[in-house]
Amino acid sequence: MTTTPPAPSPVEETPTAPAPLLSADDLHITFPGRRGAPGARAVDGVDLDIAPGEIVALVGESGCGKTTLARSLLGLVAPTSGRVTFDGAPLDYSGRALKRYRKRAQLVLQDPSGSLNPRHTVYDAVAEGLRIHRYPGDERAAVSQALSRAGLRPPERFFLRYPHEMSGGQRQRVVIAGALALEPELIVADEPVASLDASVRGEILALFLRLRDELGLSALVVTHDLGLAWNIADRVAVMYLGRIVESGRVEQVLTSPRHPYTQALLSVLPEAPGEPVVLAGEPPDPSRIPGGCRFHARCQVLASGEAAAAGVADDCRTKDLPVLAGGQTAQVACHWAERTAHSGRP
């Protein structure tokens, strides 16, 4: 009598992360210098992924390259090298292809007053993208839906208003409605609440979260404010002098920052414990990026002797750090952070 061997138990599969909607792969953007001077390396090697339905905050002080990176991801600035991939396909910089891409990826600028033509009504401002892309459906219905999604209800009440007749928060909602009218998959928002009163900022941030939950929108939010990142982002990427120096889930990066630059940015928040870290000097000239860690000339850990105690002071000054990979895992580009993590020191 033969017995049938038992069926093998099913192997439990590890869930895989969804393919990114938008990716930057080893992206470099160099602006030529004047009269033979070295070029300014505004973006100097960046890998960044944004998953479907994910909000990523790109954080850093003024001049770090975050706006240039954001504009490149939208096809507004062609990279010197590297590539941008959207929905699995490399970005095509021909005029017709970029026009198709901009139906799927929209920009929201910092200053709504500068974004809106003062001679155009709200209706015309929101309908502009529909007309450029020859929207085949009911234009009035599409404008109404976009205004409603942006929180301007009833939408018909706003059709004939001009920008000067609205508050700053309402104008920003009109800009967002113009982006939503084409039903994009991705929004890139450059300092979307920087020009607004504190009482209105929370409403606009809540709007972005609601749009993500209801429409599955992805977003890259460019900001210098880590507090904003905490309130809105799923992941955060911290940028310094053309490179991302720390990235990960927002809870990981903002509650246990590993890079001294991230620690310094967090230290100046009102609720931060201890004394704020005042960084010495200004960021280096992007046309003359120093060797070693590009933050070392301003690093409070190197200046205090902690890096020397960990045995990495020379590395900080002379040994370059690799470009952080894209993806969801927490990463840091810092000799001291890596050494202390491996040694178990705090």
Coordinates of C-alpha atoms in Angstrom, one line a residue:
M1 CA 0.0 0.0 0.0
T2 CA 1.4 3.3 -1.1
T3 CA 0.8 6.5 0.8
T4 CA 0.5 9.9 -0.8
P5 CA 3.1 12.2 0.5
P6 CA 1.7 15.3 2.2
A7 CA 1.4 18.4 0.1
P8 CA 4.2 20.9 0.8
S9 CA 3.1 23.7 3.1
P10 CA 2.7 27.0 1.2
V11 CA 5.6 29.3 1.5
E12 CA 4.7 32.6 3.0
E13 CA 5.6 35.4 0.6
T14 CA 7.2 38.5 1.9
P15 CA 5.1 41.5 0.6
T16 CA 7.1 43.6 -1.8
A17 CA 7.0 47.4 -2.0
P18 CA 5.0 48.7 -4.9
A19 CA 6.9 49.9 -7.9
P20 CA 7.7 53.6 -7.6
L21 CA 5.5 56.0 -9.6
L22 CA 8.4 58.5 -10.0
S23 CA 12.1 57.8 -9.7
A24 CA 15.3 59.8 -10.0
D25 CA 18.3 57.7 -10.8
D26 CA 21.8 59.2 -10.2
L27 CA 20.5 62.6 -11.2
H28 CA 23.0 65.4 -11.8
I29 CA 22.2 69.0 -12.8
T30 CA 25.1 71.4 -13.3
F31 CA 24.6 75.0 -14.4
P32 CA 27.5 76.5 -16.4
G33 CA 29.7 79.1 -14.7
R34 CA 30.3 82.5 -16.2
R35 CA 33.5 83.3 -18.1
G36 CA 35.0 79.9 -17.7
A37 CA 34.3 79.5 -14.0
P38 CA 33.4 76.0 -12.7
G39 CA 29.8 74.9 -13.1
A40 CA 27.4 75.0 -10.1
R41 CA 26.5 71.4 -9.2
A42 CA 23.0 72.2 -8.0
V43 CA 22.0 68.5 -7.9
D44 CA 25.0 66.3 -7.5
G45 CA 23.9 62.7 -7.5
V46 CA 20.4 61.9 -6.3
D47 CA 18.4 58.7 -6.2
L48 CA 14.8 59.3 -5.1
D49 CA 11.6 57.2 -5.3
I50 CA 8.0 58.2 -4.8
A51 CA 5.5 55.4 -4.5
P52 CA 1.8 55.6 -5.7
G53 CA -0.2 57.3 -3.0
E54 CA 2.8 58.4 -1.1
I55 CA 3.7 61.9 0.2
V56 CA 7.5 62.6 0.4
A57 CA 8.9 65.7 2.0
L58 CA 12.1 67.1 0.5
V59 CA 13.7 69.1 3.2
G60 CA 16.7 71.5 3.4
E61 CA 17.8 75.0 3.8
S62 CA 17.7 77.6 1.0
G63 CA 20.2 76.9 -1.8
C64 CA 20.5 73.2 -1.1
G65 CA 19.1 72.3 -4.6
K66 CA 15.7 71.0 -3.6
T67 CA 13.7 73.3 -5.9
T68 CA 16.1 72.5 -8.8
L69 CA 15.5 68.8 -8.1
A70 CA 11.8 69.2 -8.0
R71 CA 11.7 71.2 -11.3
S72 CA 13.8 68.4 -12.9
L73 CA 11.4 65.8 -11.8
L74 CA 8.7 67.7 -13.6
G75 CA 10.7 68.0 -16.8
L76 CA 11.2 71.7 -16.4
V77 CA 15.0 71.3 -16.1
A78 CA 16.8 68.6 -18.1
P79 CA 19.4 66.7 -16.1
T80 CA 23.1 67.0 -17.0
S81 CA 23.3 63.2 -16.4
G82 CA 21.1 60.5 -14.9
R83 CA 17.5 60.0 -15.6
V84 CA 13.9 60.5 -14.4
T85 CA 11.5 57.7 -14.7
F86 CA 7.7 58.0 -14.4
D87 CA 5.4 55.0 -14.3
G88 CA 8.3 52.7 -15.4
A89 CA 9.3 54.8 -18.5
P90 CA 12.2 57.2 -18.8
L91 CA 11.1 60.8 -19.1
D92 CA 11.0 62.0 -22.8
Y93 CA 12.0 65.6 -23.2
S94 CA 10.3 66.2 -26.6
G95 CA 7.6 68.8 -26.5
R96 CA 4.7 66.5 -27.2
A97 CA 5.8 63.9 -24.7
L98 CA 6.3 66.6 -22.0
K99 CA 2.8 67.9 -22.6
R100 CA 1.4 64.4 -22.1
Y101 CA 3.5 64.0 -18.9
R102 CA 2.3 67.3 -17.5
K103 CA -1.3 66.0 -17.5
R104 CA -0.1 63.4 -15.1
A105 CA 2.3 65.5 -13.0
Q106 CA 1.3 69.0 -11.8
L107 CA 3.2 71.8 -10.0
V108 CA 1.8 73.9 -7.1
L109 CA 4.0 76.9 -6.5
Q110 CA 4.7 78.7 -3.3
D111 CA 3.1 82.1 -3.9
P112 CA -0.5 81.9 -5.1
S113 CA -0.6 85.6 -5.9
G114 CA 2.2 85.1 -8.3
S115 CA 0.8 82.0 -9.8
L116 CA -2.6 83.5 -10.7
N117 CA -3.1 86.0 -13.5
P118 CA -4.9 89.0 -11.8
R119 CA -6.9 89.5 -14.9
H120 CA -8.3 86.0 -15.0
T121 CA -11.4 84.9 -13.0
V122 CA -11.2 81.8 -10.9
Y123 CA -13.1 79.9 -13.6
D124 CA -10.5 80.8 -16.2
A125 CA -7.6 80.1 -13.9
V126 CA -8.8 76.5 -13.2
A127 CA -9.9 75.9 -16.8
E128 CA -6.6 77.0 -18.3
G129 CA -5.0 73.6 -18.1
L130 CA -8.1 71.9 -19.5
R131 CA -8.0 74.2 -22.5
I132 CA -4.3 73.7 -23.1
H133 CA -4.8 70.0 -23.1
R134 CA -8.0 70.2 -25.2
Y135 CA -10.1 68.5 -22.5
P136 CA -12.9 66.6 -24.4
G137 CA -15.5 66.5 -21.6
D138 CA -17.7 69.1 -19.9
E139 CA -15.4 71.9 -18.9
R140 CA -17.8 73.5 -16.5
A141 CA -18.3 70.2 -14.7
A142 CA -14.5 69.6 -14.5
V143 CA -13.9 73.1 -13.1
S144 CA -16.7 72.6 -10.5
Q145 CA -15.3 69.3 -9.4
A146 CA -11.8 70.6 -9.1
L147 CA -12.9 73.6 -7.0
S148 CA -15.0 71.3 -4.8
R149 CA -12.1 68.9 -4.2
A150 CA -9.9 71.9 -3.3
G151 CA -12.5 72.9 -0.6
L152 CA -14.1 75.8 -2.4
R153 CA -17.8 75.1 -2.1
P154 CA -20.2 75.8 -3.6
P155 CA -17.9 76.1 -6.6
E156 CA -20.2 78.3 -8.6
R157 CA -19.9 81.1 -6.0
F158 CA -16.2 81.4 -6.9
F159 CA -16.4 81.2 -10.7
L160 CA -16.4 85.0 -11.4
R161 CA -14.2 86.1 -8.6
Y162 CA -10.7 87.6 -9.2
P163 CA -7.6 86.7 -7.2
H164 CA -7.6 90.1 -5.3
E165 CA -11.1 89.4 -4.0
M166 CA -10.0 86.2 -2.2
S167 CA -7.9 85.4 0.9
G168 CA -4.4 83.9 0.6
G169 CA -5.8 80.5 1.6
Q170 CA -8.5 80.7 -1.0
R171 CA -6.0 81.7 -3.7
Q172 CA -3.9 78.7 -2.8
R173 CA -6.9 76.5 -3.1
V174 CA -7.6 77.9 -6.5
V175 CA -4.0 77.0 -7.6
I176 CA -4.5 73.5 -6.2
A177 CA -7.8 73.2 -8.0
G178 CA -6.0 74.2 -11.3
A179 CA -3.6 71.3 -10.7
L180 CA -6.4 68.9 -9.9
A181 CA -8.5 69.7 -12.9
L182 CA -6.5 67.4 -15.1
E183 CA -6.7 64.6 -12.6
P184 CA -3.0 64.1 -12.2
E185 CA -1.3 61.2 -10.5
L186 CA 1.5 63.3 -8.9
I187 CA 1.6 66.8 -7.5
V188 CA 4.9 68.6 -6.8
A189 CA 4.3 71.3 -4.2
D190 CA 7.1 73.9 -3.7
E191 CA 6.7 75.4 -0.2
P192 CA 2.9 75.2 -0.5
V193 CA 2.1 77.0 2.8
A194 CA 5.2 79.2 3.3
S195 CA 3.3 82.4 2.3
L196 CA 0.2 81.6 4.3
D197 CA -0.9 82.6 7.8
A198 CA -0.4 80.0 10.5
S199 CA -4.1 79.6 10.9
V200 CA -4.5 78.6 7.3
R201 CA -1.5 76.3 6.9
G202 CA -3.2 73.4 8.8
E203 CA -6.2 73.6 6.5
I204 CA -4.0 73.3 3.3
L205 CA -2.0 70.5 4.8
A206 CA -5.2 68.6 5.7
L207 CA -6.4 69.1 2.1
F208 CA -3.2 67.4 0.7
L209 CA -3.8 64.5 3.1
R210 CA -7.5 64.2 2.1
L211 CA -6.6 64.3 -1.6
R212 CA -4.0 61.5 -1.0
D213 CA -6.6 59.4 0.8
E214 CA -9.5 60.1 -1.6
L215 CA -7.8 60.2 -5.0
G216 CA -4.6 58.2 -4.4
L217 CA -2.5 61.1 -5.3
S218 CA 1.3 61.0 -4.8
A219 CA 3.1 64.2 -3.8
L220 CA 6.5 65.6 -3.4
V221 CA 6.4 68.5 -0.9
V222 CA 9.4 70.8 -1.0
T223 CA 10.0 72.6 2.2
H224 CA 12.6 74.0 4.7
D225 CA 10.2 73.3 7.6
L226 CA 10.6 69.9 9.3
G227 CA 7.5 70.6 11.3
L228 CA 5.5 70.6 8.1
A229 CA 7.1 67.4 7.0
W230 CA 6.0 65.8 10.3
N231 CA 2.4 66.8 9.7
I232 CA 2.0 65.7 6.1
A233 CA 4.7 63.3 4.9
D234 CA 5.0 59.5 4.8
R235 CA 8.7 59.7 4.1
V236 CA 11.3 62.5 4.4
A237 CA 14.5 63.1 2.4
V238 CA 16.9 65.7 3.8
M239 CA 19.0 67.5 1.2
Y240 CA 22.3 69.3 1.7
L241 CA 24.5 70.9 -1.1
G242 CA 23.0 68.9 -3.9
R243 CA 22.7 65.5 -2.2
I244 CA 20.2 63.7 0.0
V245 CA 22.1 63.1 3.3
E246 CA 19.3 61.2 5.2
S247 CA 16.0 59.6 4.3
G248 CA 13.4 57.3 5.7
R249 CA 10.0 57.1 7.2
V250 CA 9.1 60.4 8.8
E251 CA 8.8 58.9 12.3
Q252 CA 12.3 57.4 12.0
V253 CA 14.0 60.5 10.7
L254 CA 12.3 63.1 12.8
T255 CA 12.3 61.2 16.1
S256 CA 15.8 59.6 15.8
P257 CA 17.7 61.8 13.4
R258 CA 21.2 60.3 12.6
H259 CA 22.8 63.0 10.4
P260 CA 24.2 66.0 12.3
Y261 CA 22.6 68.3 9.7
T262 CA 19.1 66.8 10.3
Q263 CA 19.7 67.1 14.1
A264 CA 20.6 70.8 13.6
L265 CA 17.4 71.4 11.6
L266 CA 15.3 69.7 14.2
S267 CA 16.9 71.5 17.1
V268 CA 15.4 74.9 16.1
L269 CA 11.8 73.7 16.2
P270 CA 9.9 75.4 19.1
E271 CA 9.1 72.0 20.7
A272 CA 12.7 70.6 20.4
P273 CA 14.4 69.8 23.7
G274 CA 17.7 71.3 24.6
E275 CA 19.5 74.3 23.0
P276 CA 19.3 74.9 19.3
V277 CA 22.3 74.1 17.2
V278 CA 23.6 77.1 15.4
L279 CA 25.5 76.0 12.3
A280 CA 28.7 77.9 11.6
G281 CA 29.0 79.9 8.3
E282 CA 27.1 79.4 5.1
P283 CA 26.8 76.4 2.9
P284 CA 29.8 76.0 0.5
D285 CA 29.6 77.3 -3.1
P286 CA 28.1 74.5 -5.2
S287 CA 30.8 75.2 -7.8
R288 CA 33.4 74.4 -5.2
I289 CA 32.0 71.4 -3.2
P290 CA 34.6 70.3 -0.6
G291 CA 36.0 66.8 -0.5
G292 CA 35.0 64.3 2.1
C293 CA 31.6 64.8 3.7
R294 CA 30.2 68.0 2.1
F295 CA 28.8 69.1 5.5
H296 CA 32.1 68.7 7.4
A297 CA 33.0 72.5 7.4
R298 CA 29.8 73.3 9.4
C299 CA 29.4 70.0 11.3
Q300 CA 28.8 70.4 15.1
V301 CA 29.8 66.8 15.7
L302 CA 33.2 67.3 14.0
A303 CA 33.7 70.6 15.8
S304 CA 32.9 69.2 19.2
G305 CA 35.4 66.4 18.9
E306 CA 32.8 63.6 18.9
A307 CA 33.8 62.5 15.4
A308 CA 37.5 62.3 16.5
A309 CA 36.4 60.2 19.5
A310 CA 34.7 57.8 17.2
G311 CA 37.8 57.7 15.0
V312 CA 36.3 59.2 11.9
A313 CA 37.4 62.8 11.9
D314 CA 39.9 62.2 9.0
D315 CA 37.2 60.4 7.0
C316 CA 34.8 63.3 7.5
R317 CA 37.4 65.7 5.9
T318 CA 38.7 63.5 3.1
K319 CA 36.6 60.4 2.3
D320 CA 33.6 60.9 0.0
L321 CA 30.3 59.4 0.9
P322 CA 28.2 57.3 -1.5
V323 CA 24.9 58.5 -3.0
L324 CA 22.0 57.2 -1.0
A325 CA 19.9 54.7 -2.9
G326 CA 16.2 55.3 -3.5
G327 CA 13.5 53.2 -1.9
Q328 CA 11.8 53.0 1.4
T329 CA 14.6 52.0 3.8
A330 CA 16.1 54.4 6.3
Q331 CA 19.5 55.6 5.1
V332 CA 22.2 58.2 6.2
A333 CA 25.3 59.5 4.5
C334 CA 27.5 60.2 7.5
H335 CA 30.8 58.6 8.6
W336 CA 30.1 59.4 12.3
A337 CA 26.5 58.0 12.2
E338 CA 27.6 54.8 10.5
R339 CA 30.5 54.3 13.0
T340 CA 28.4 54.9 16.1
A341 CA 25.6 52.7 14.8
H342 CA 28.0 49.8 14.3
S343 CA 29.7 50.3 17.6
G344 CA 26.5 50.6 19.5
R345 CA 27.4 54.0 20.8
P346 CA 24.5 56.5 21.2

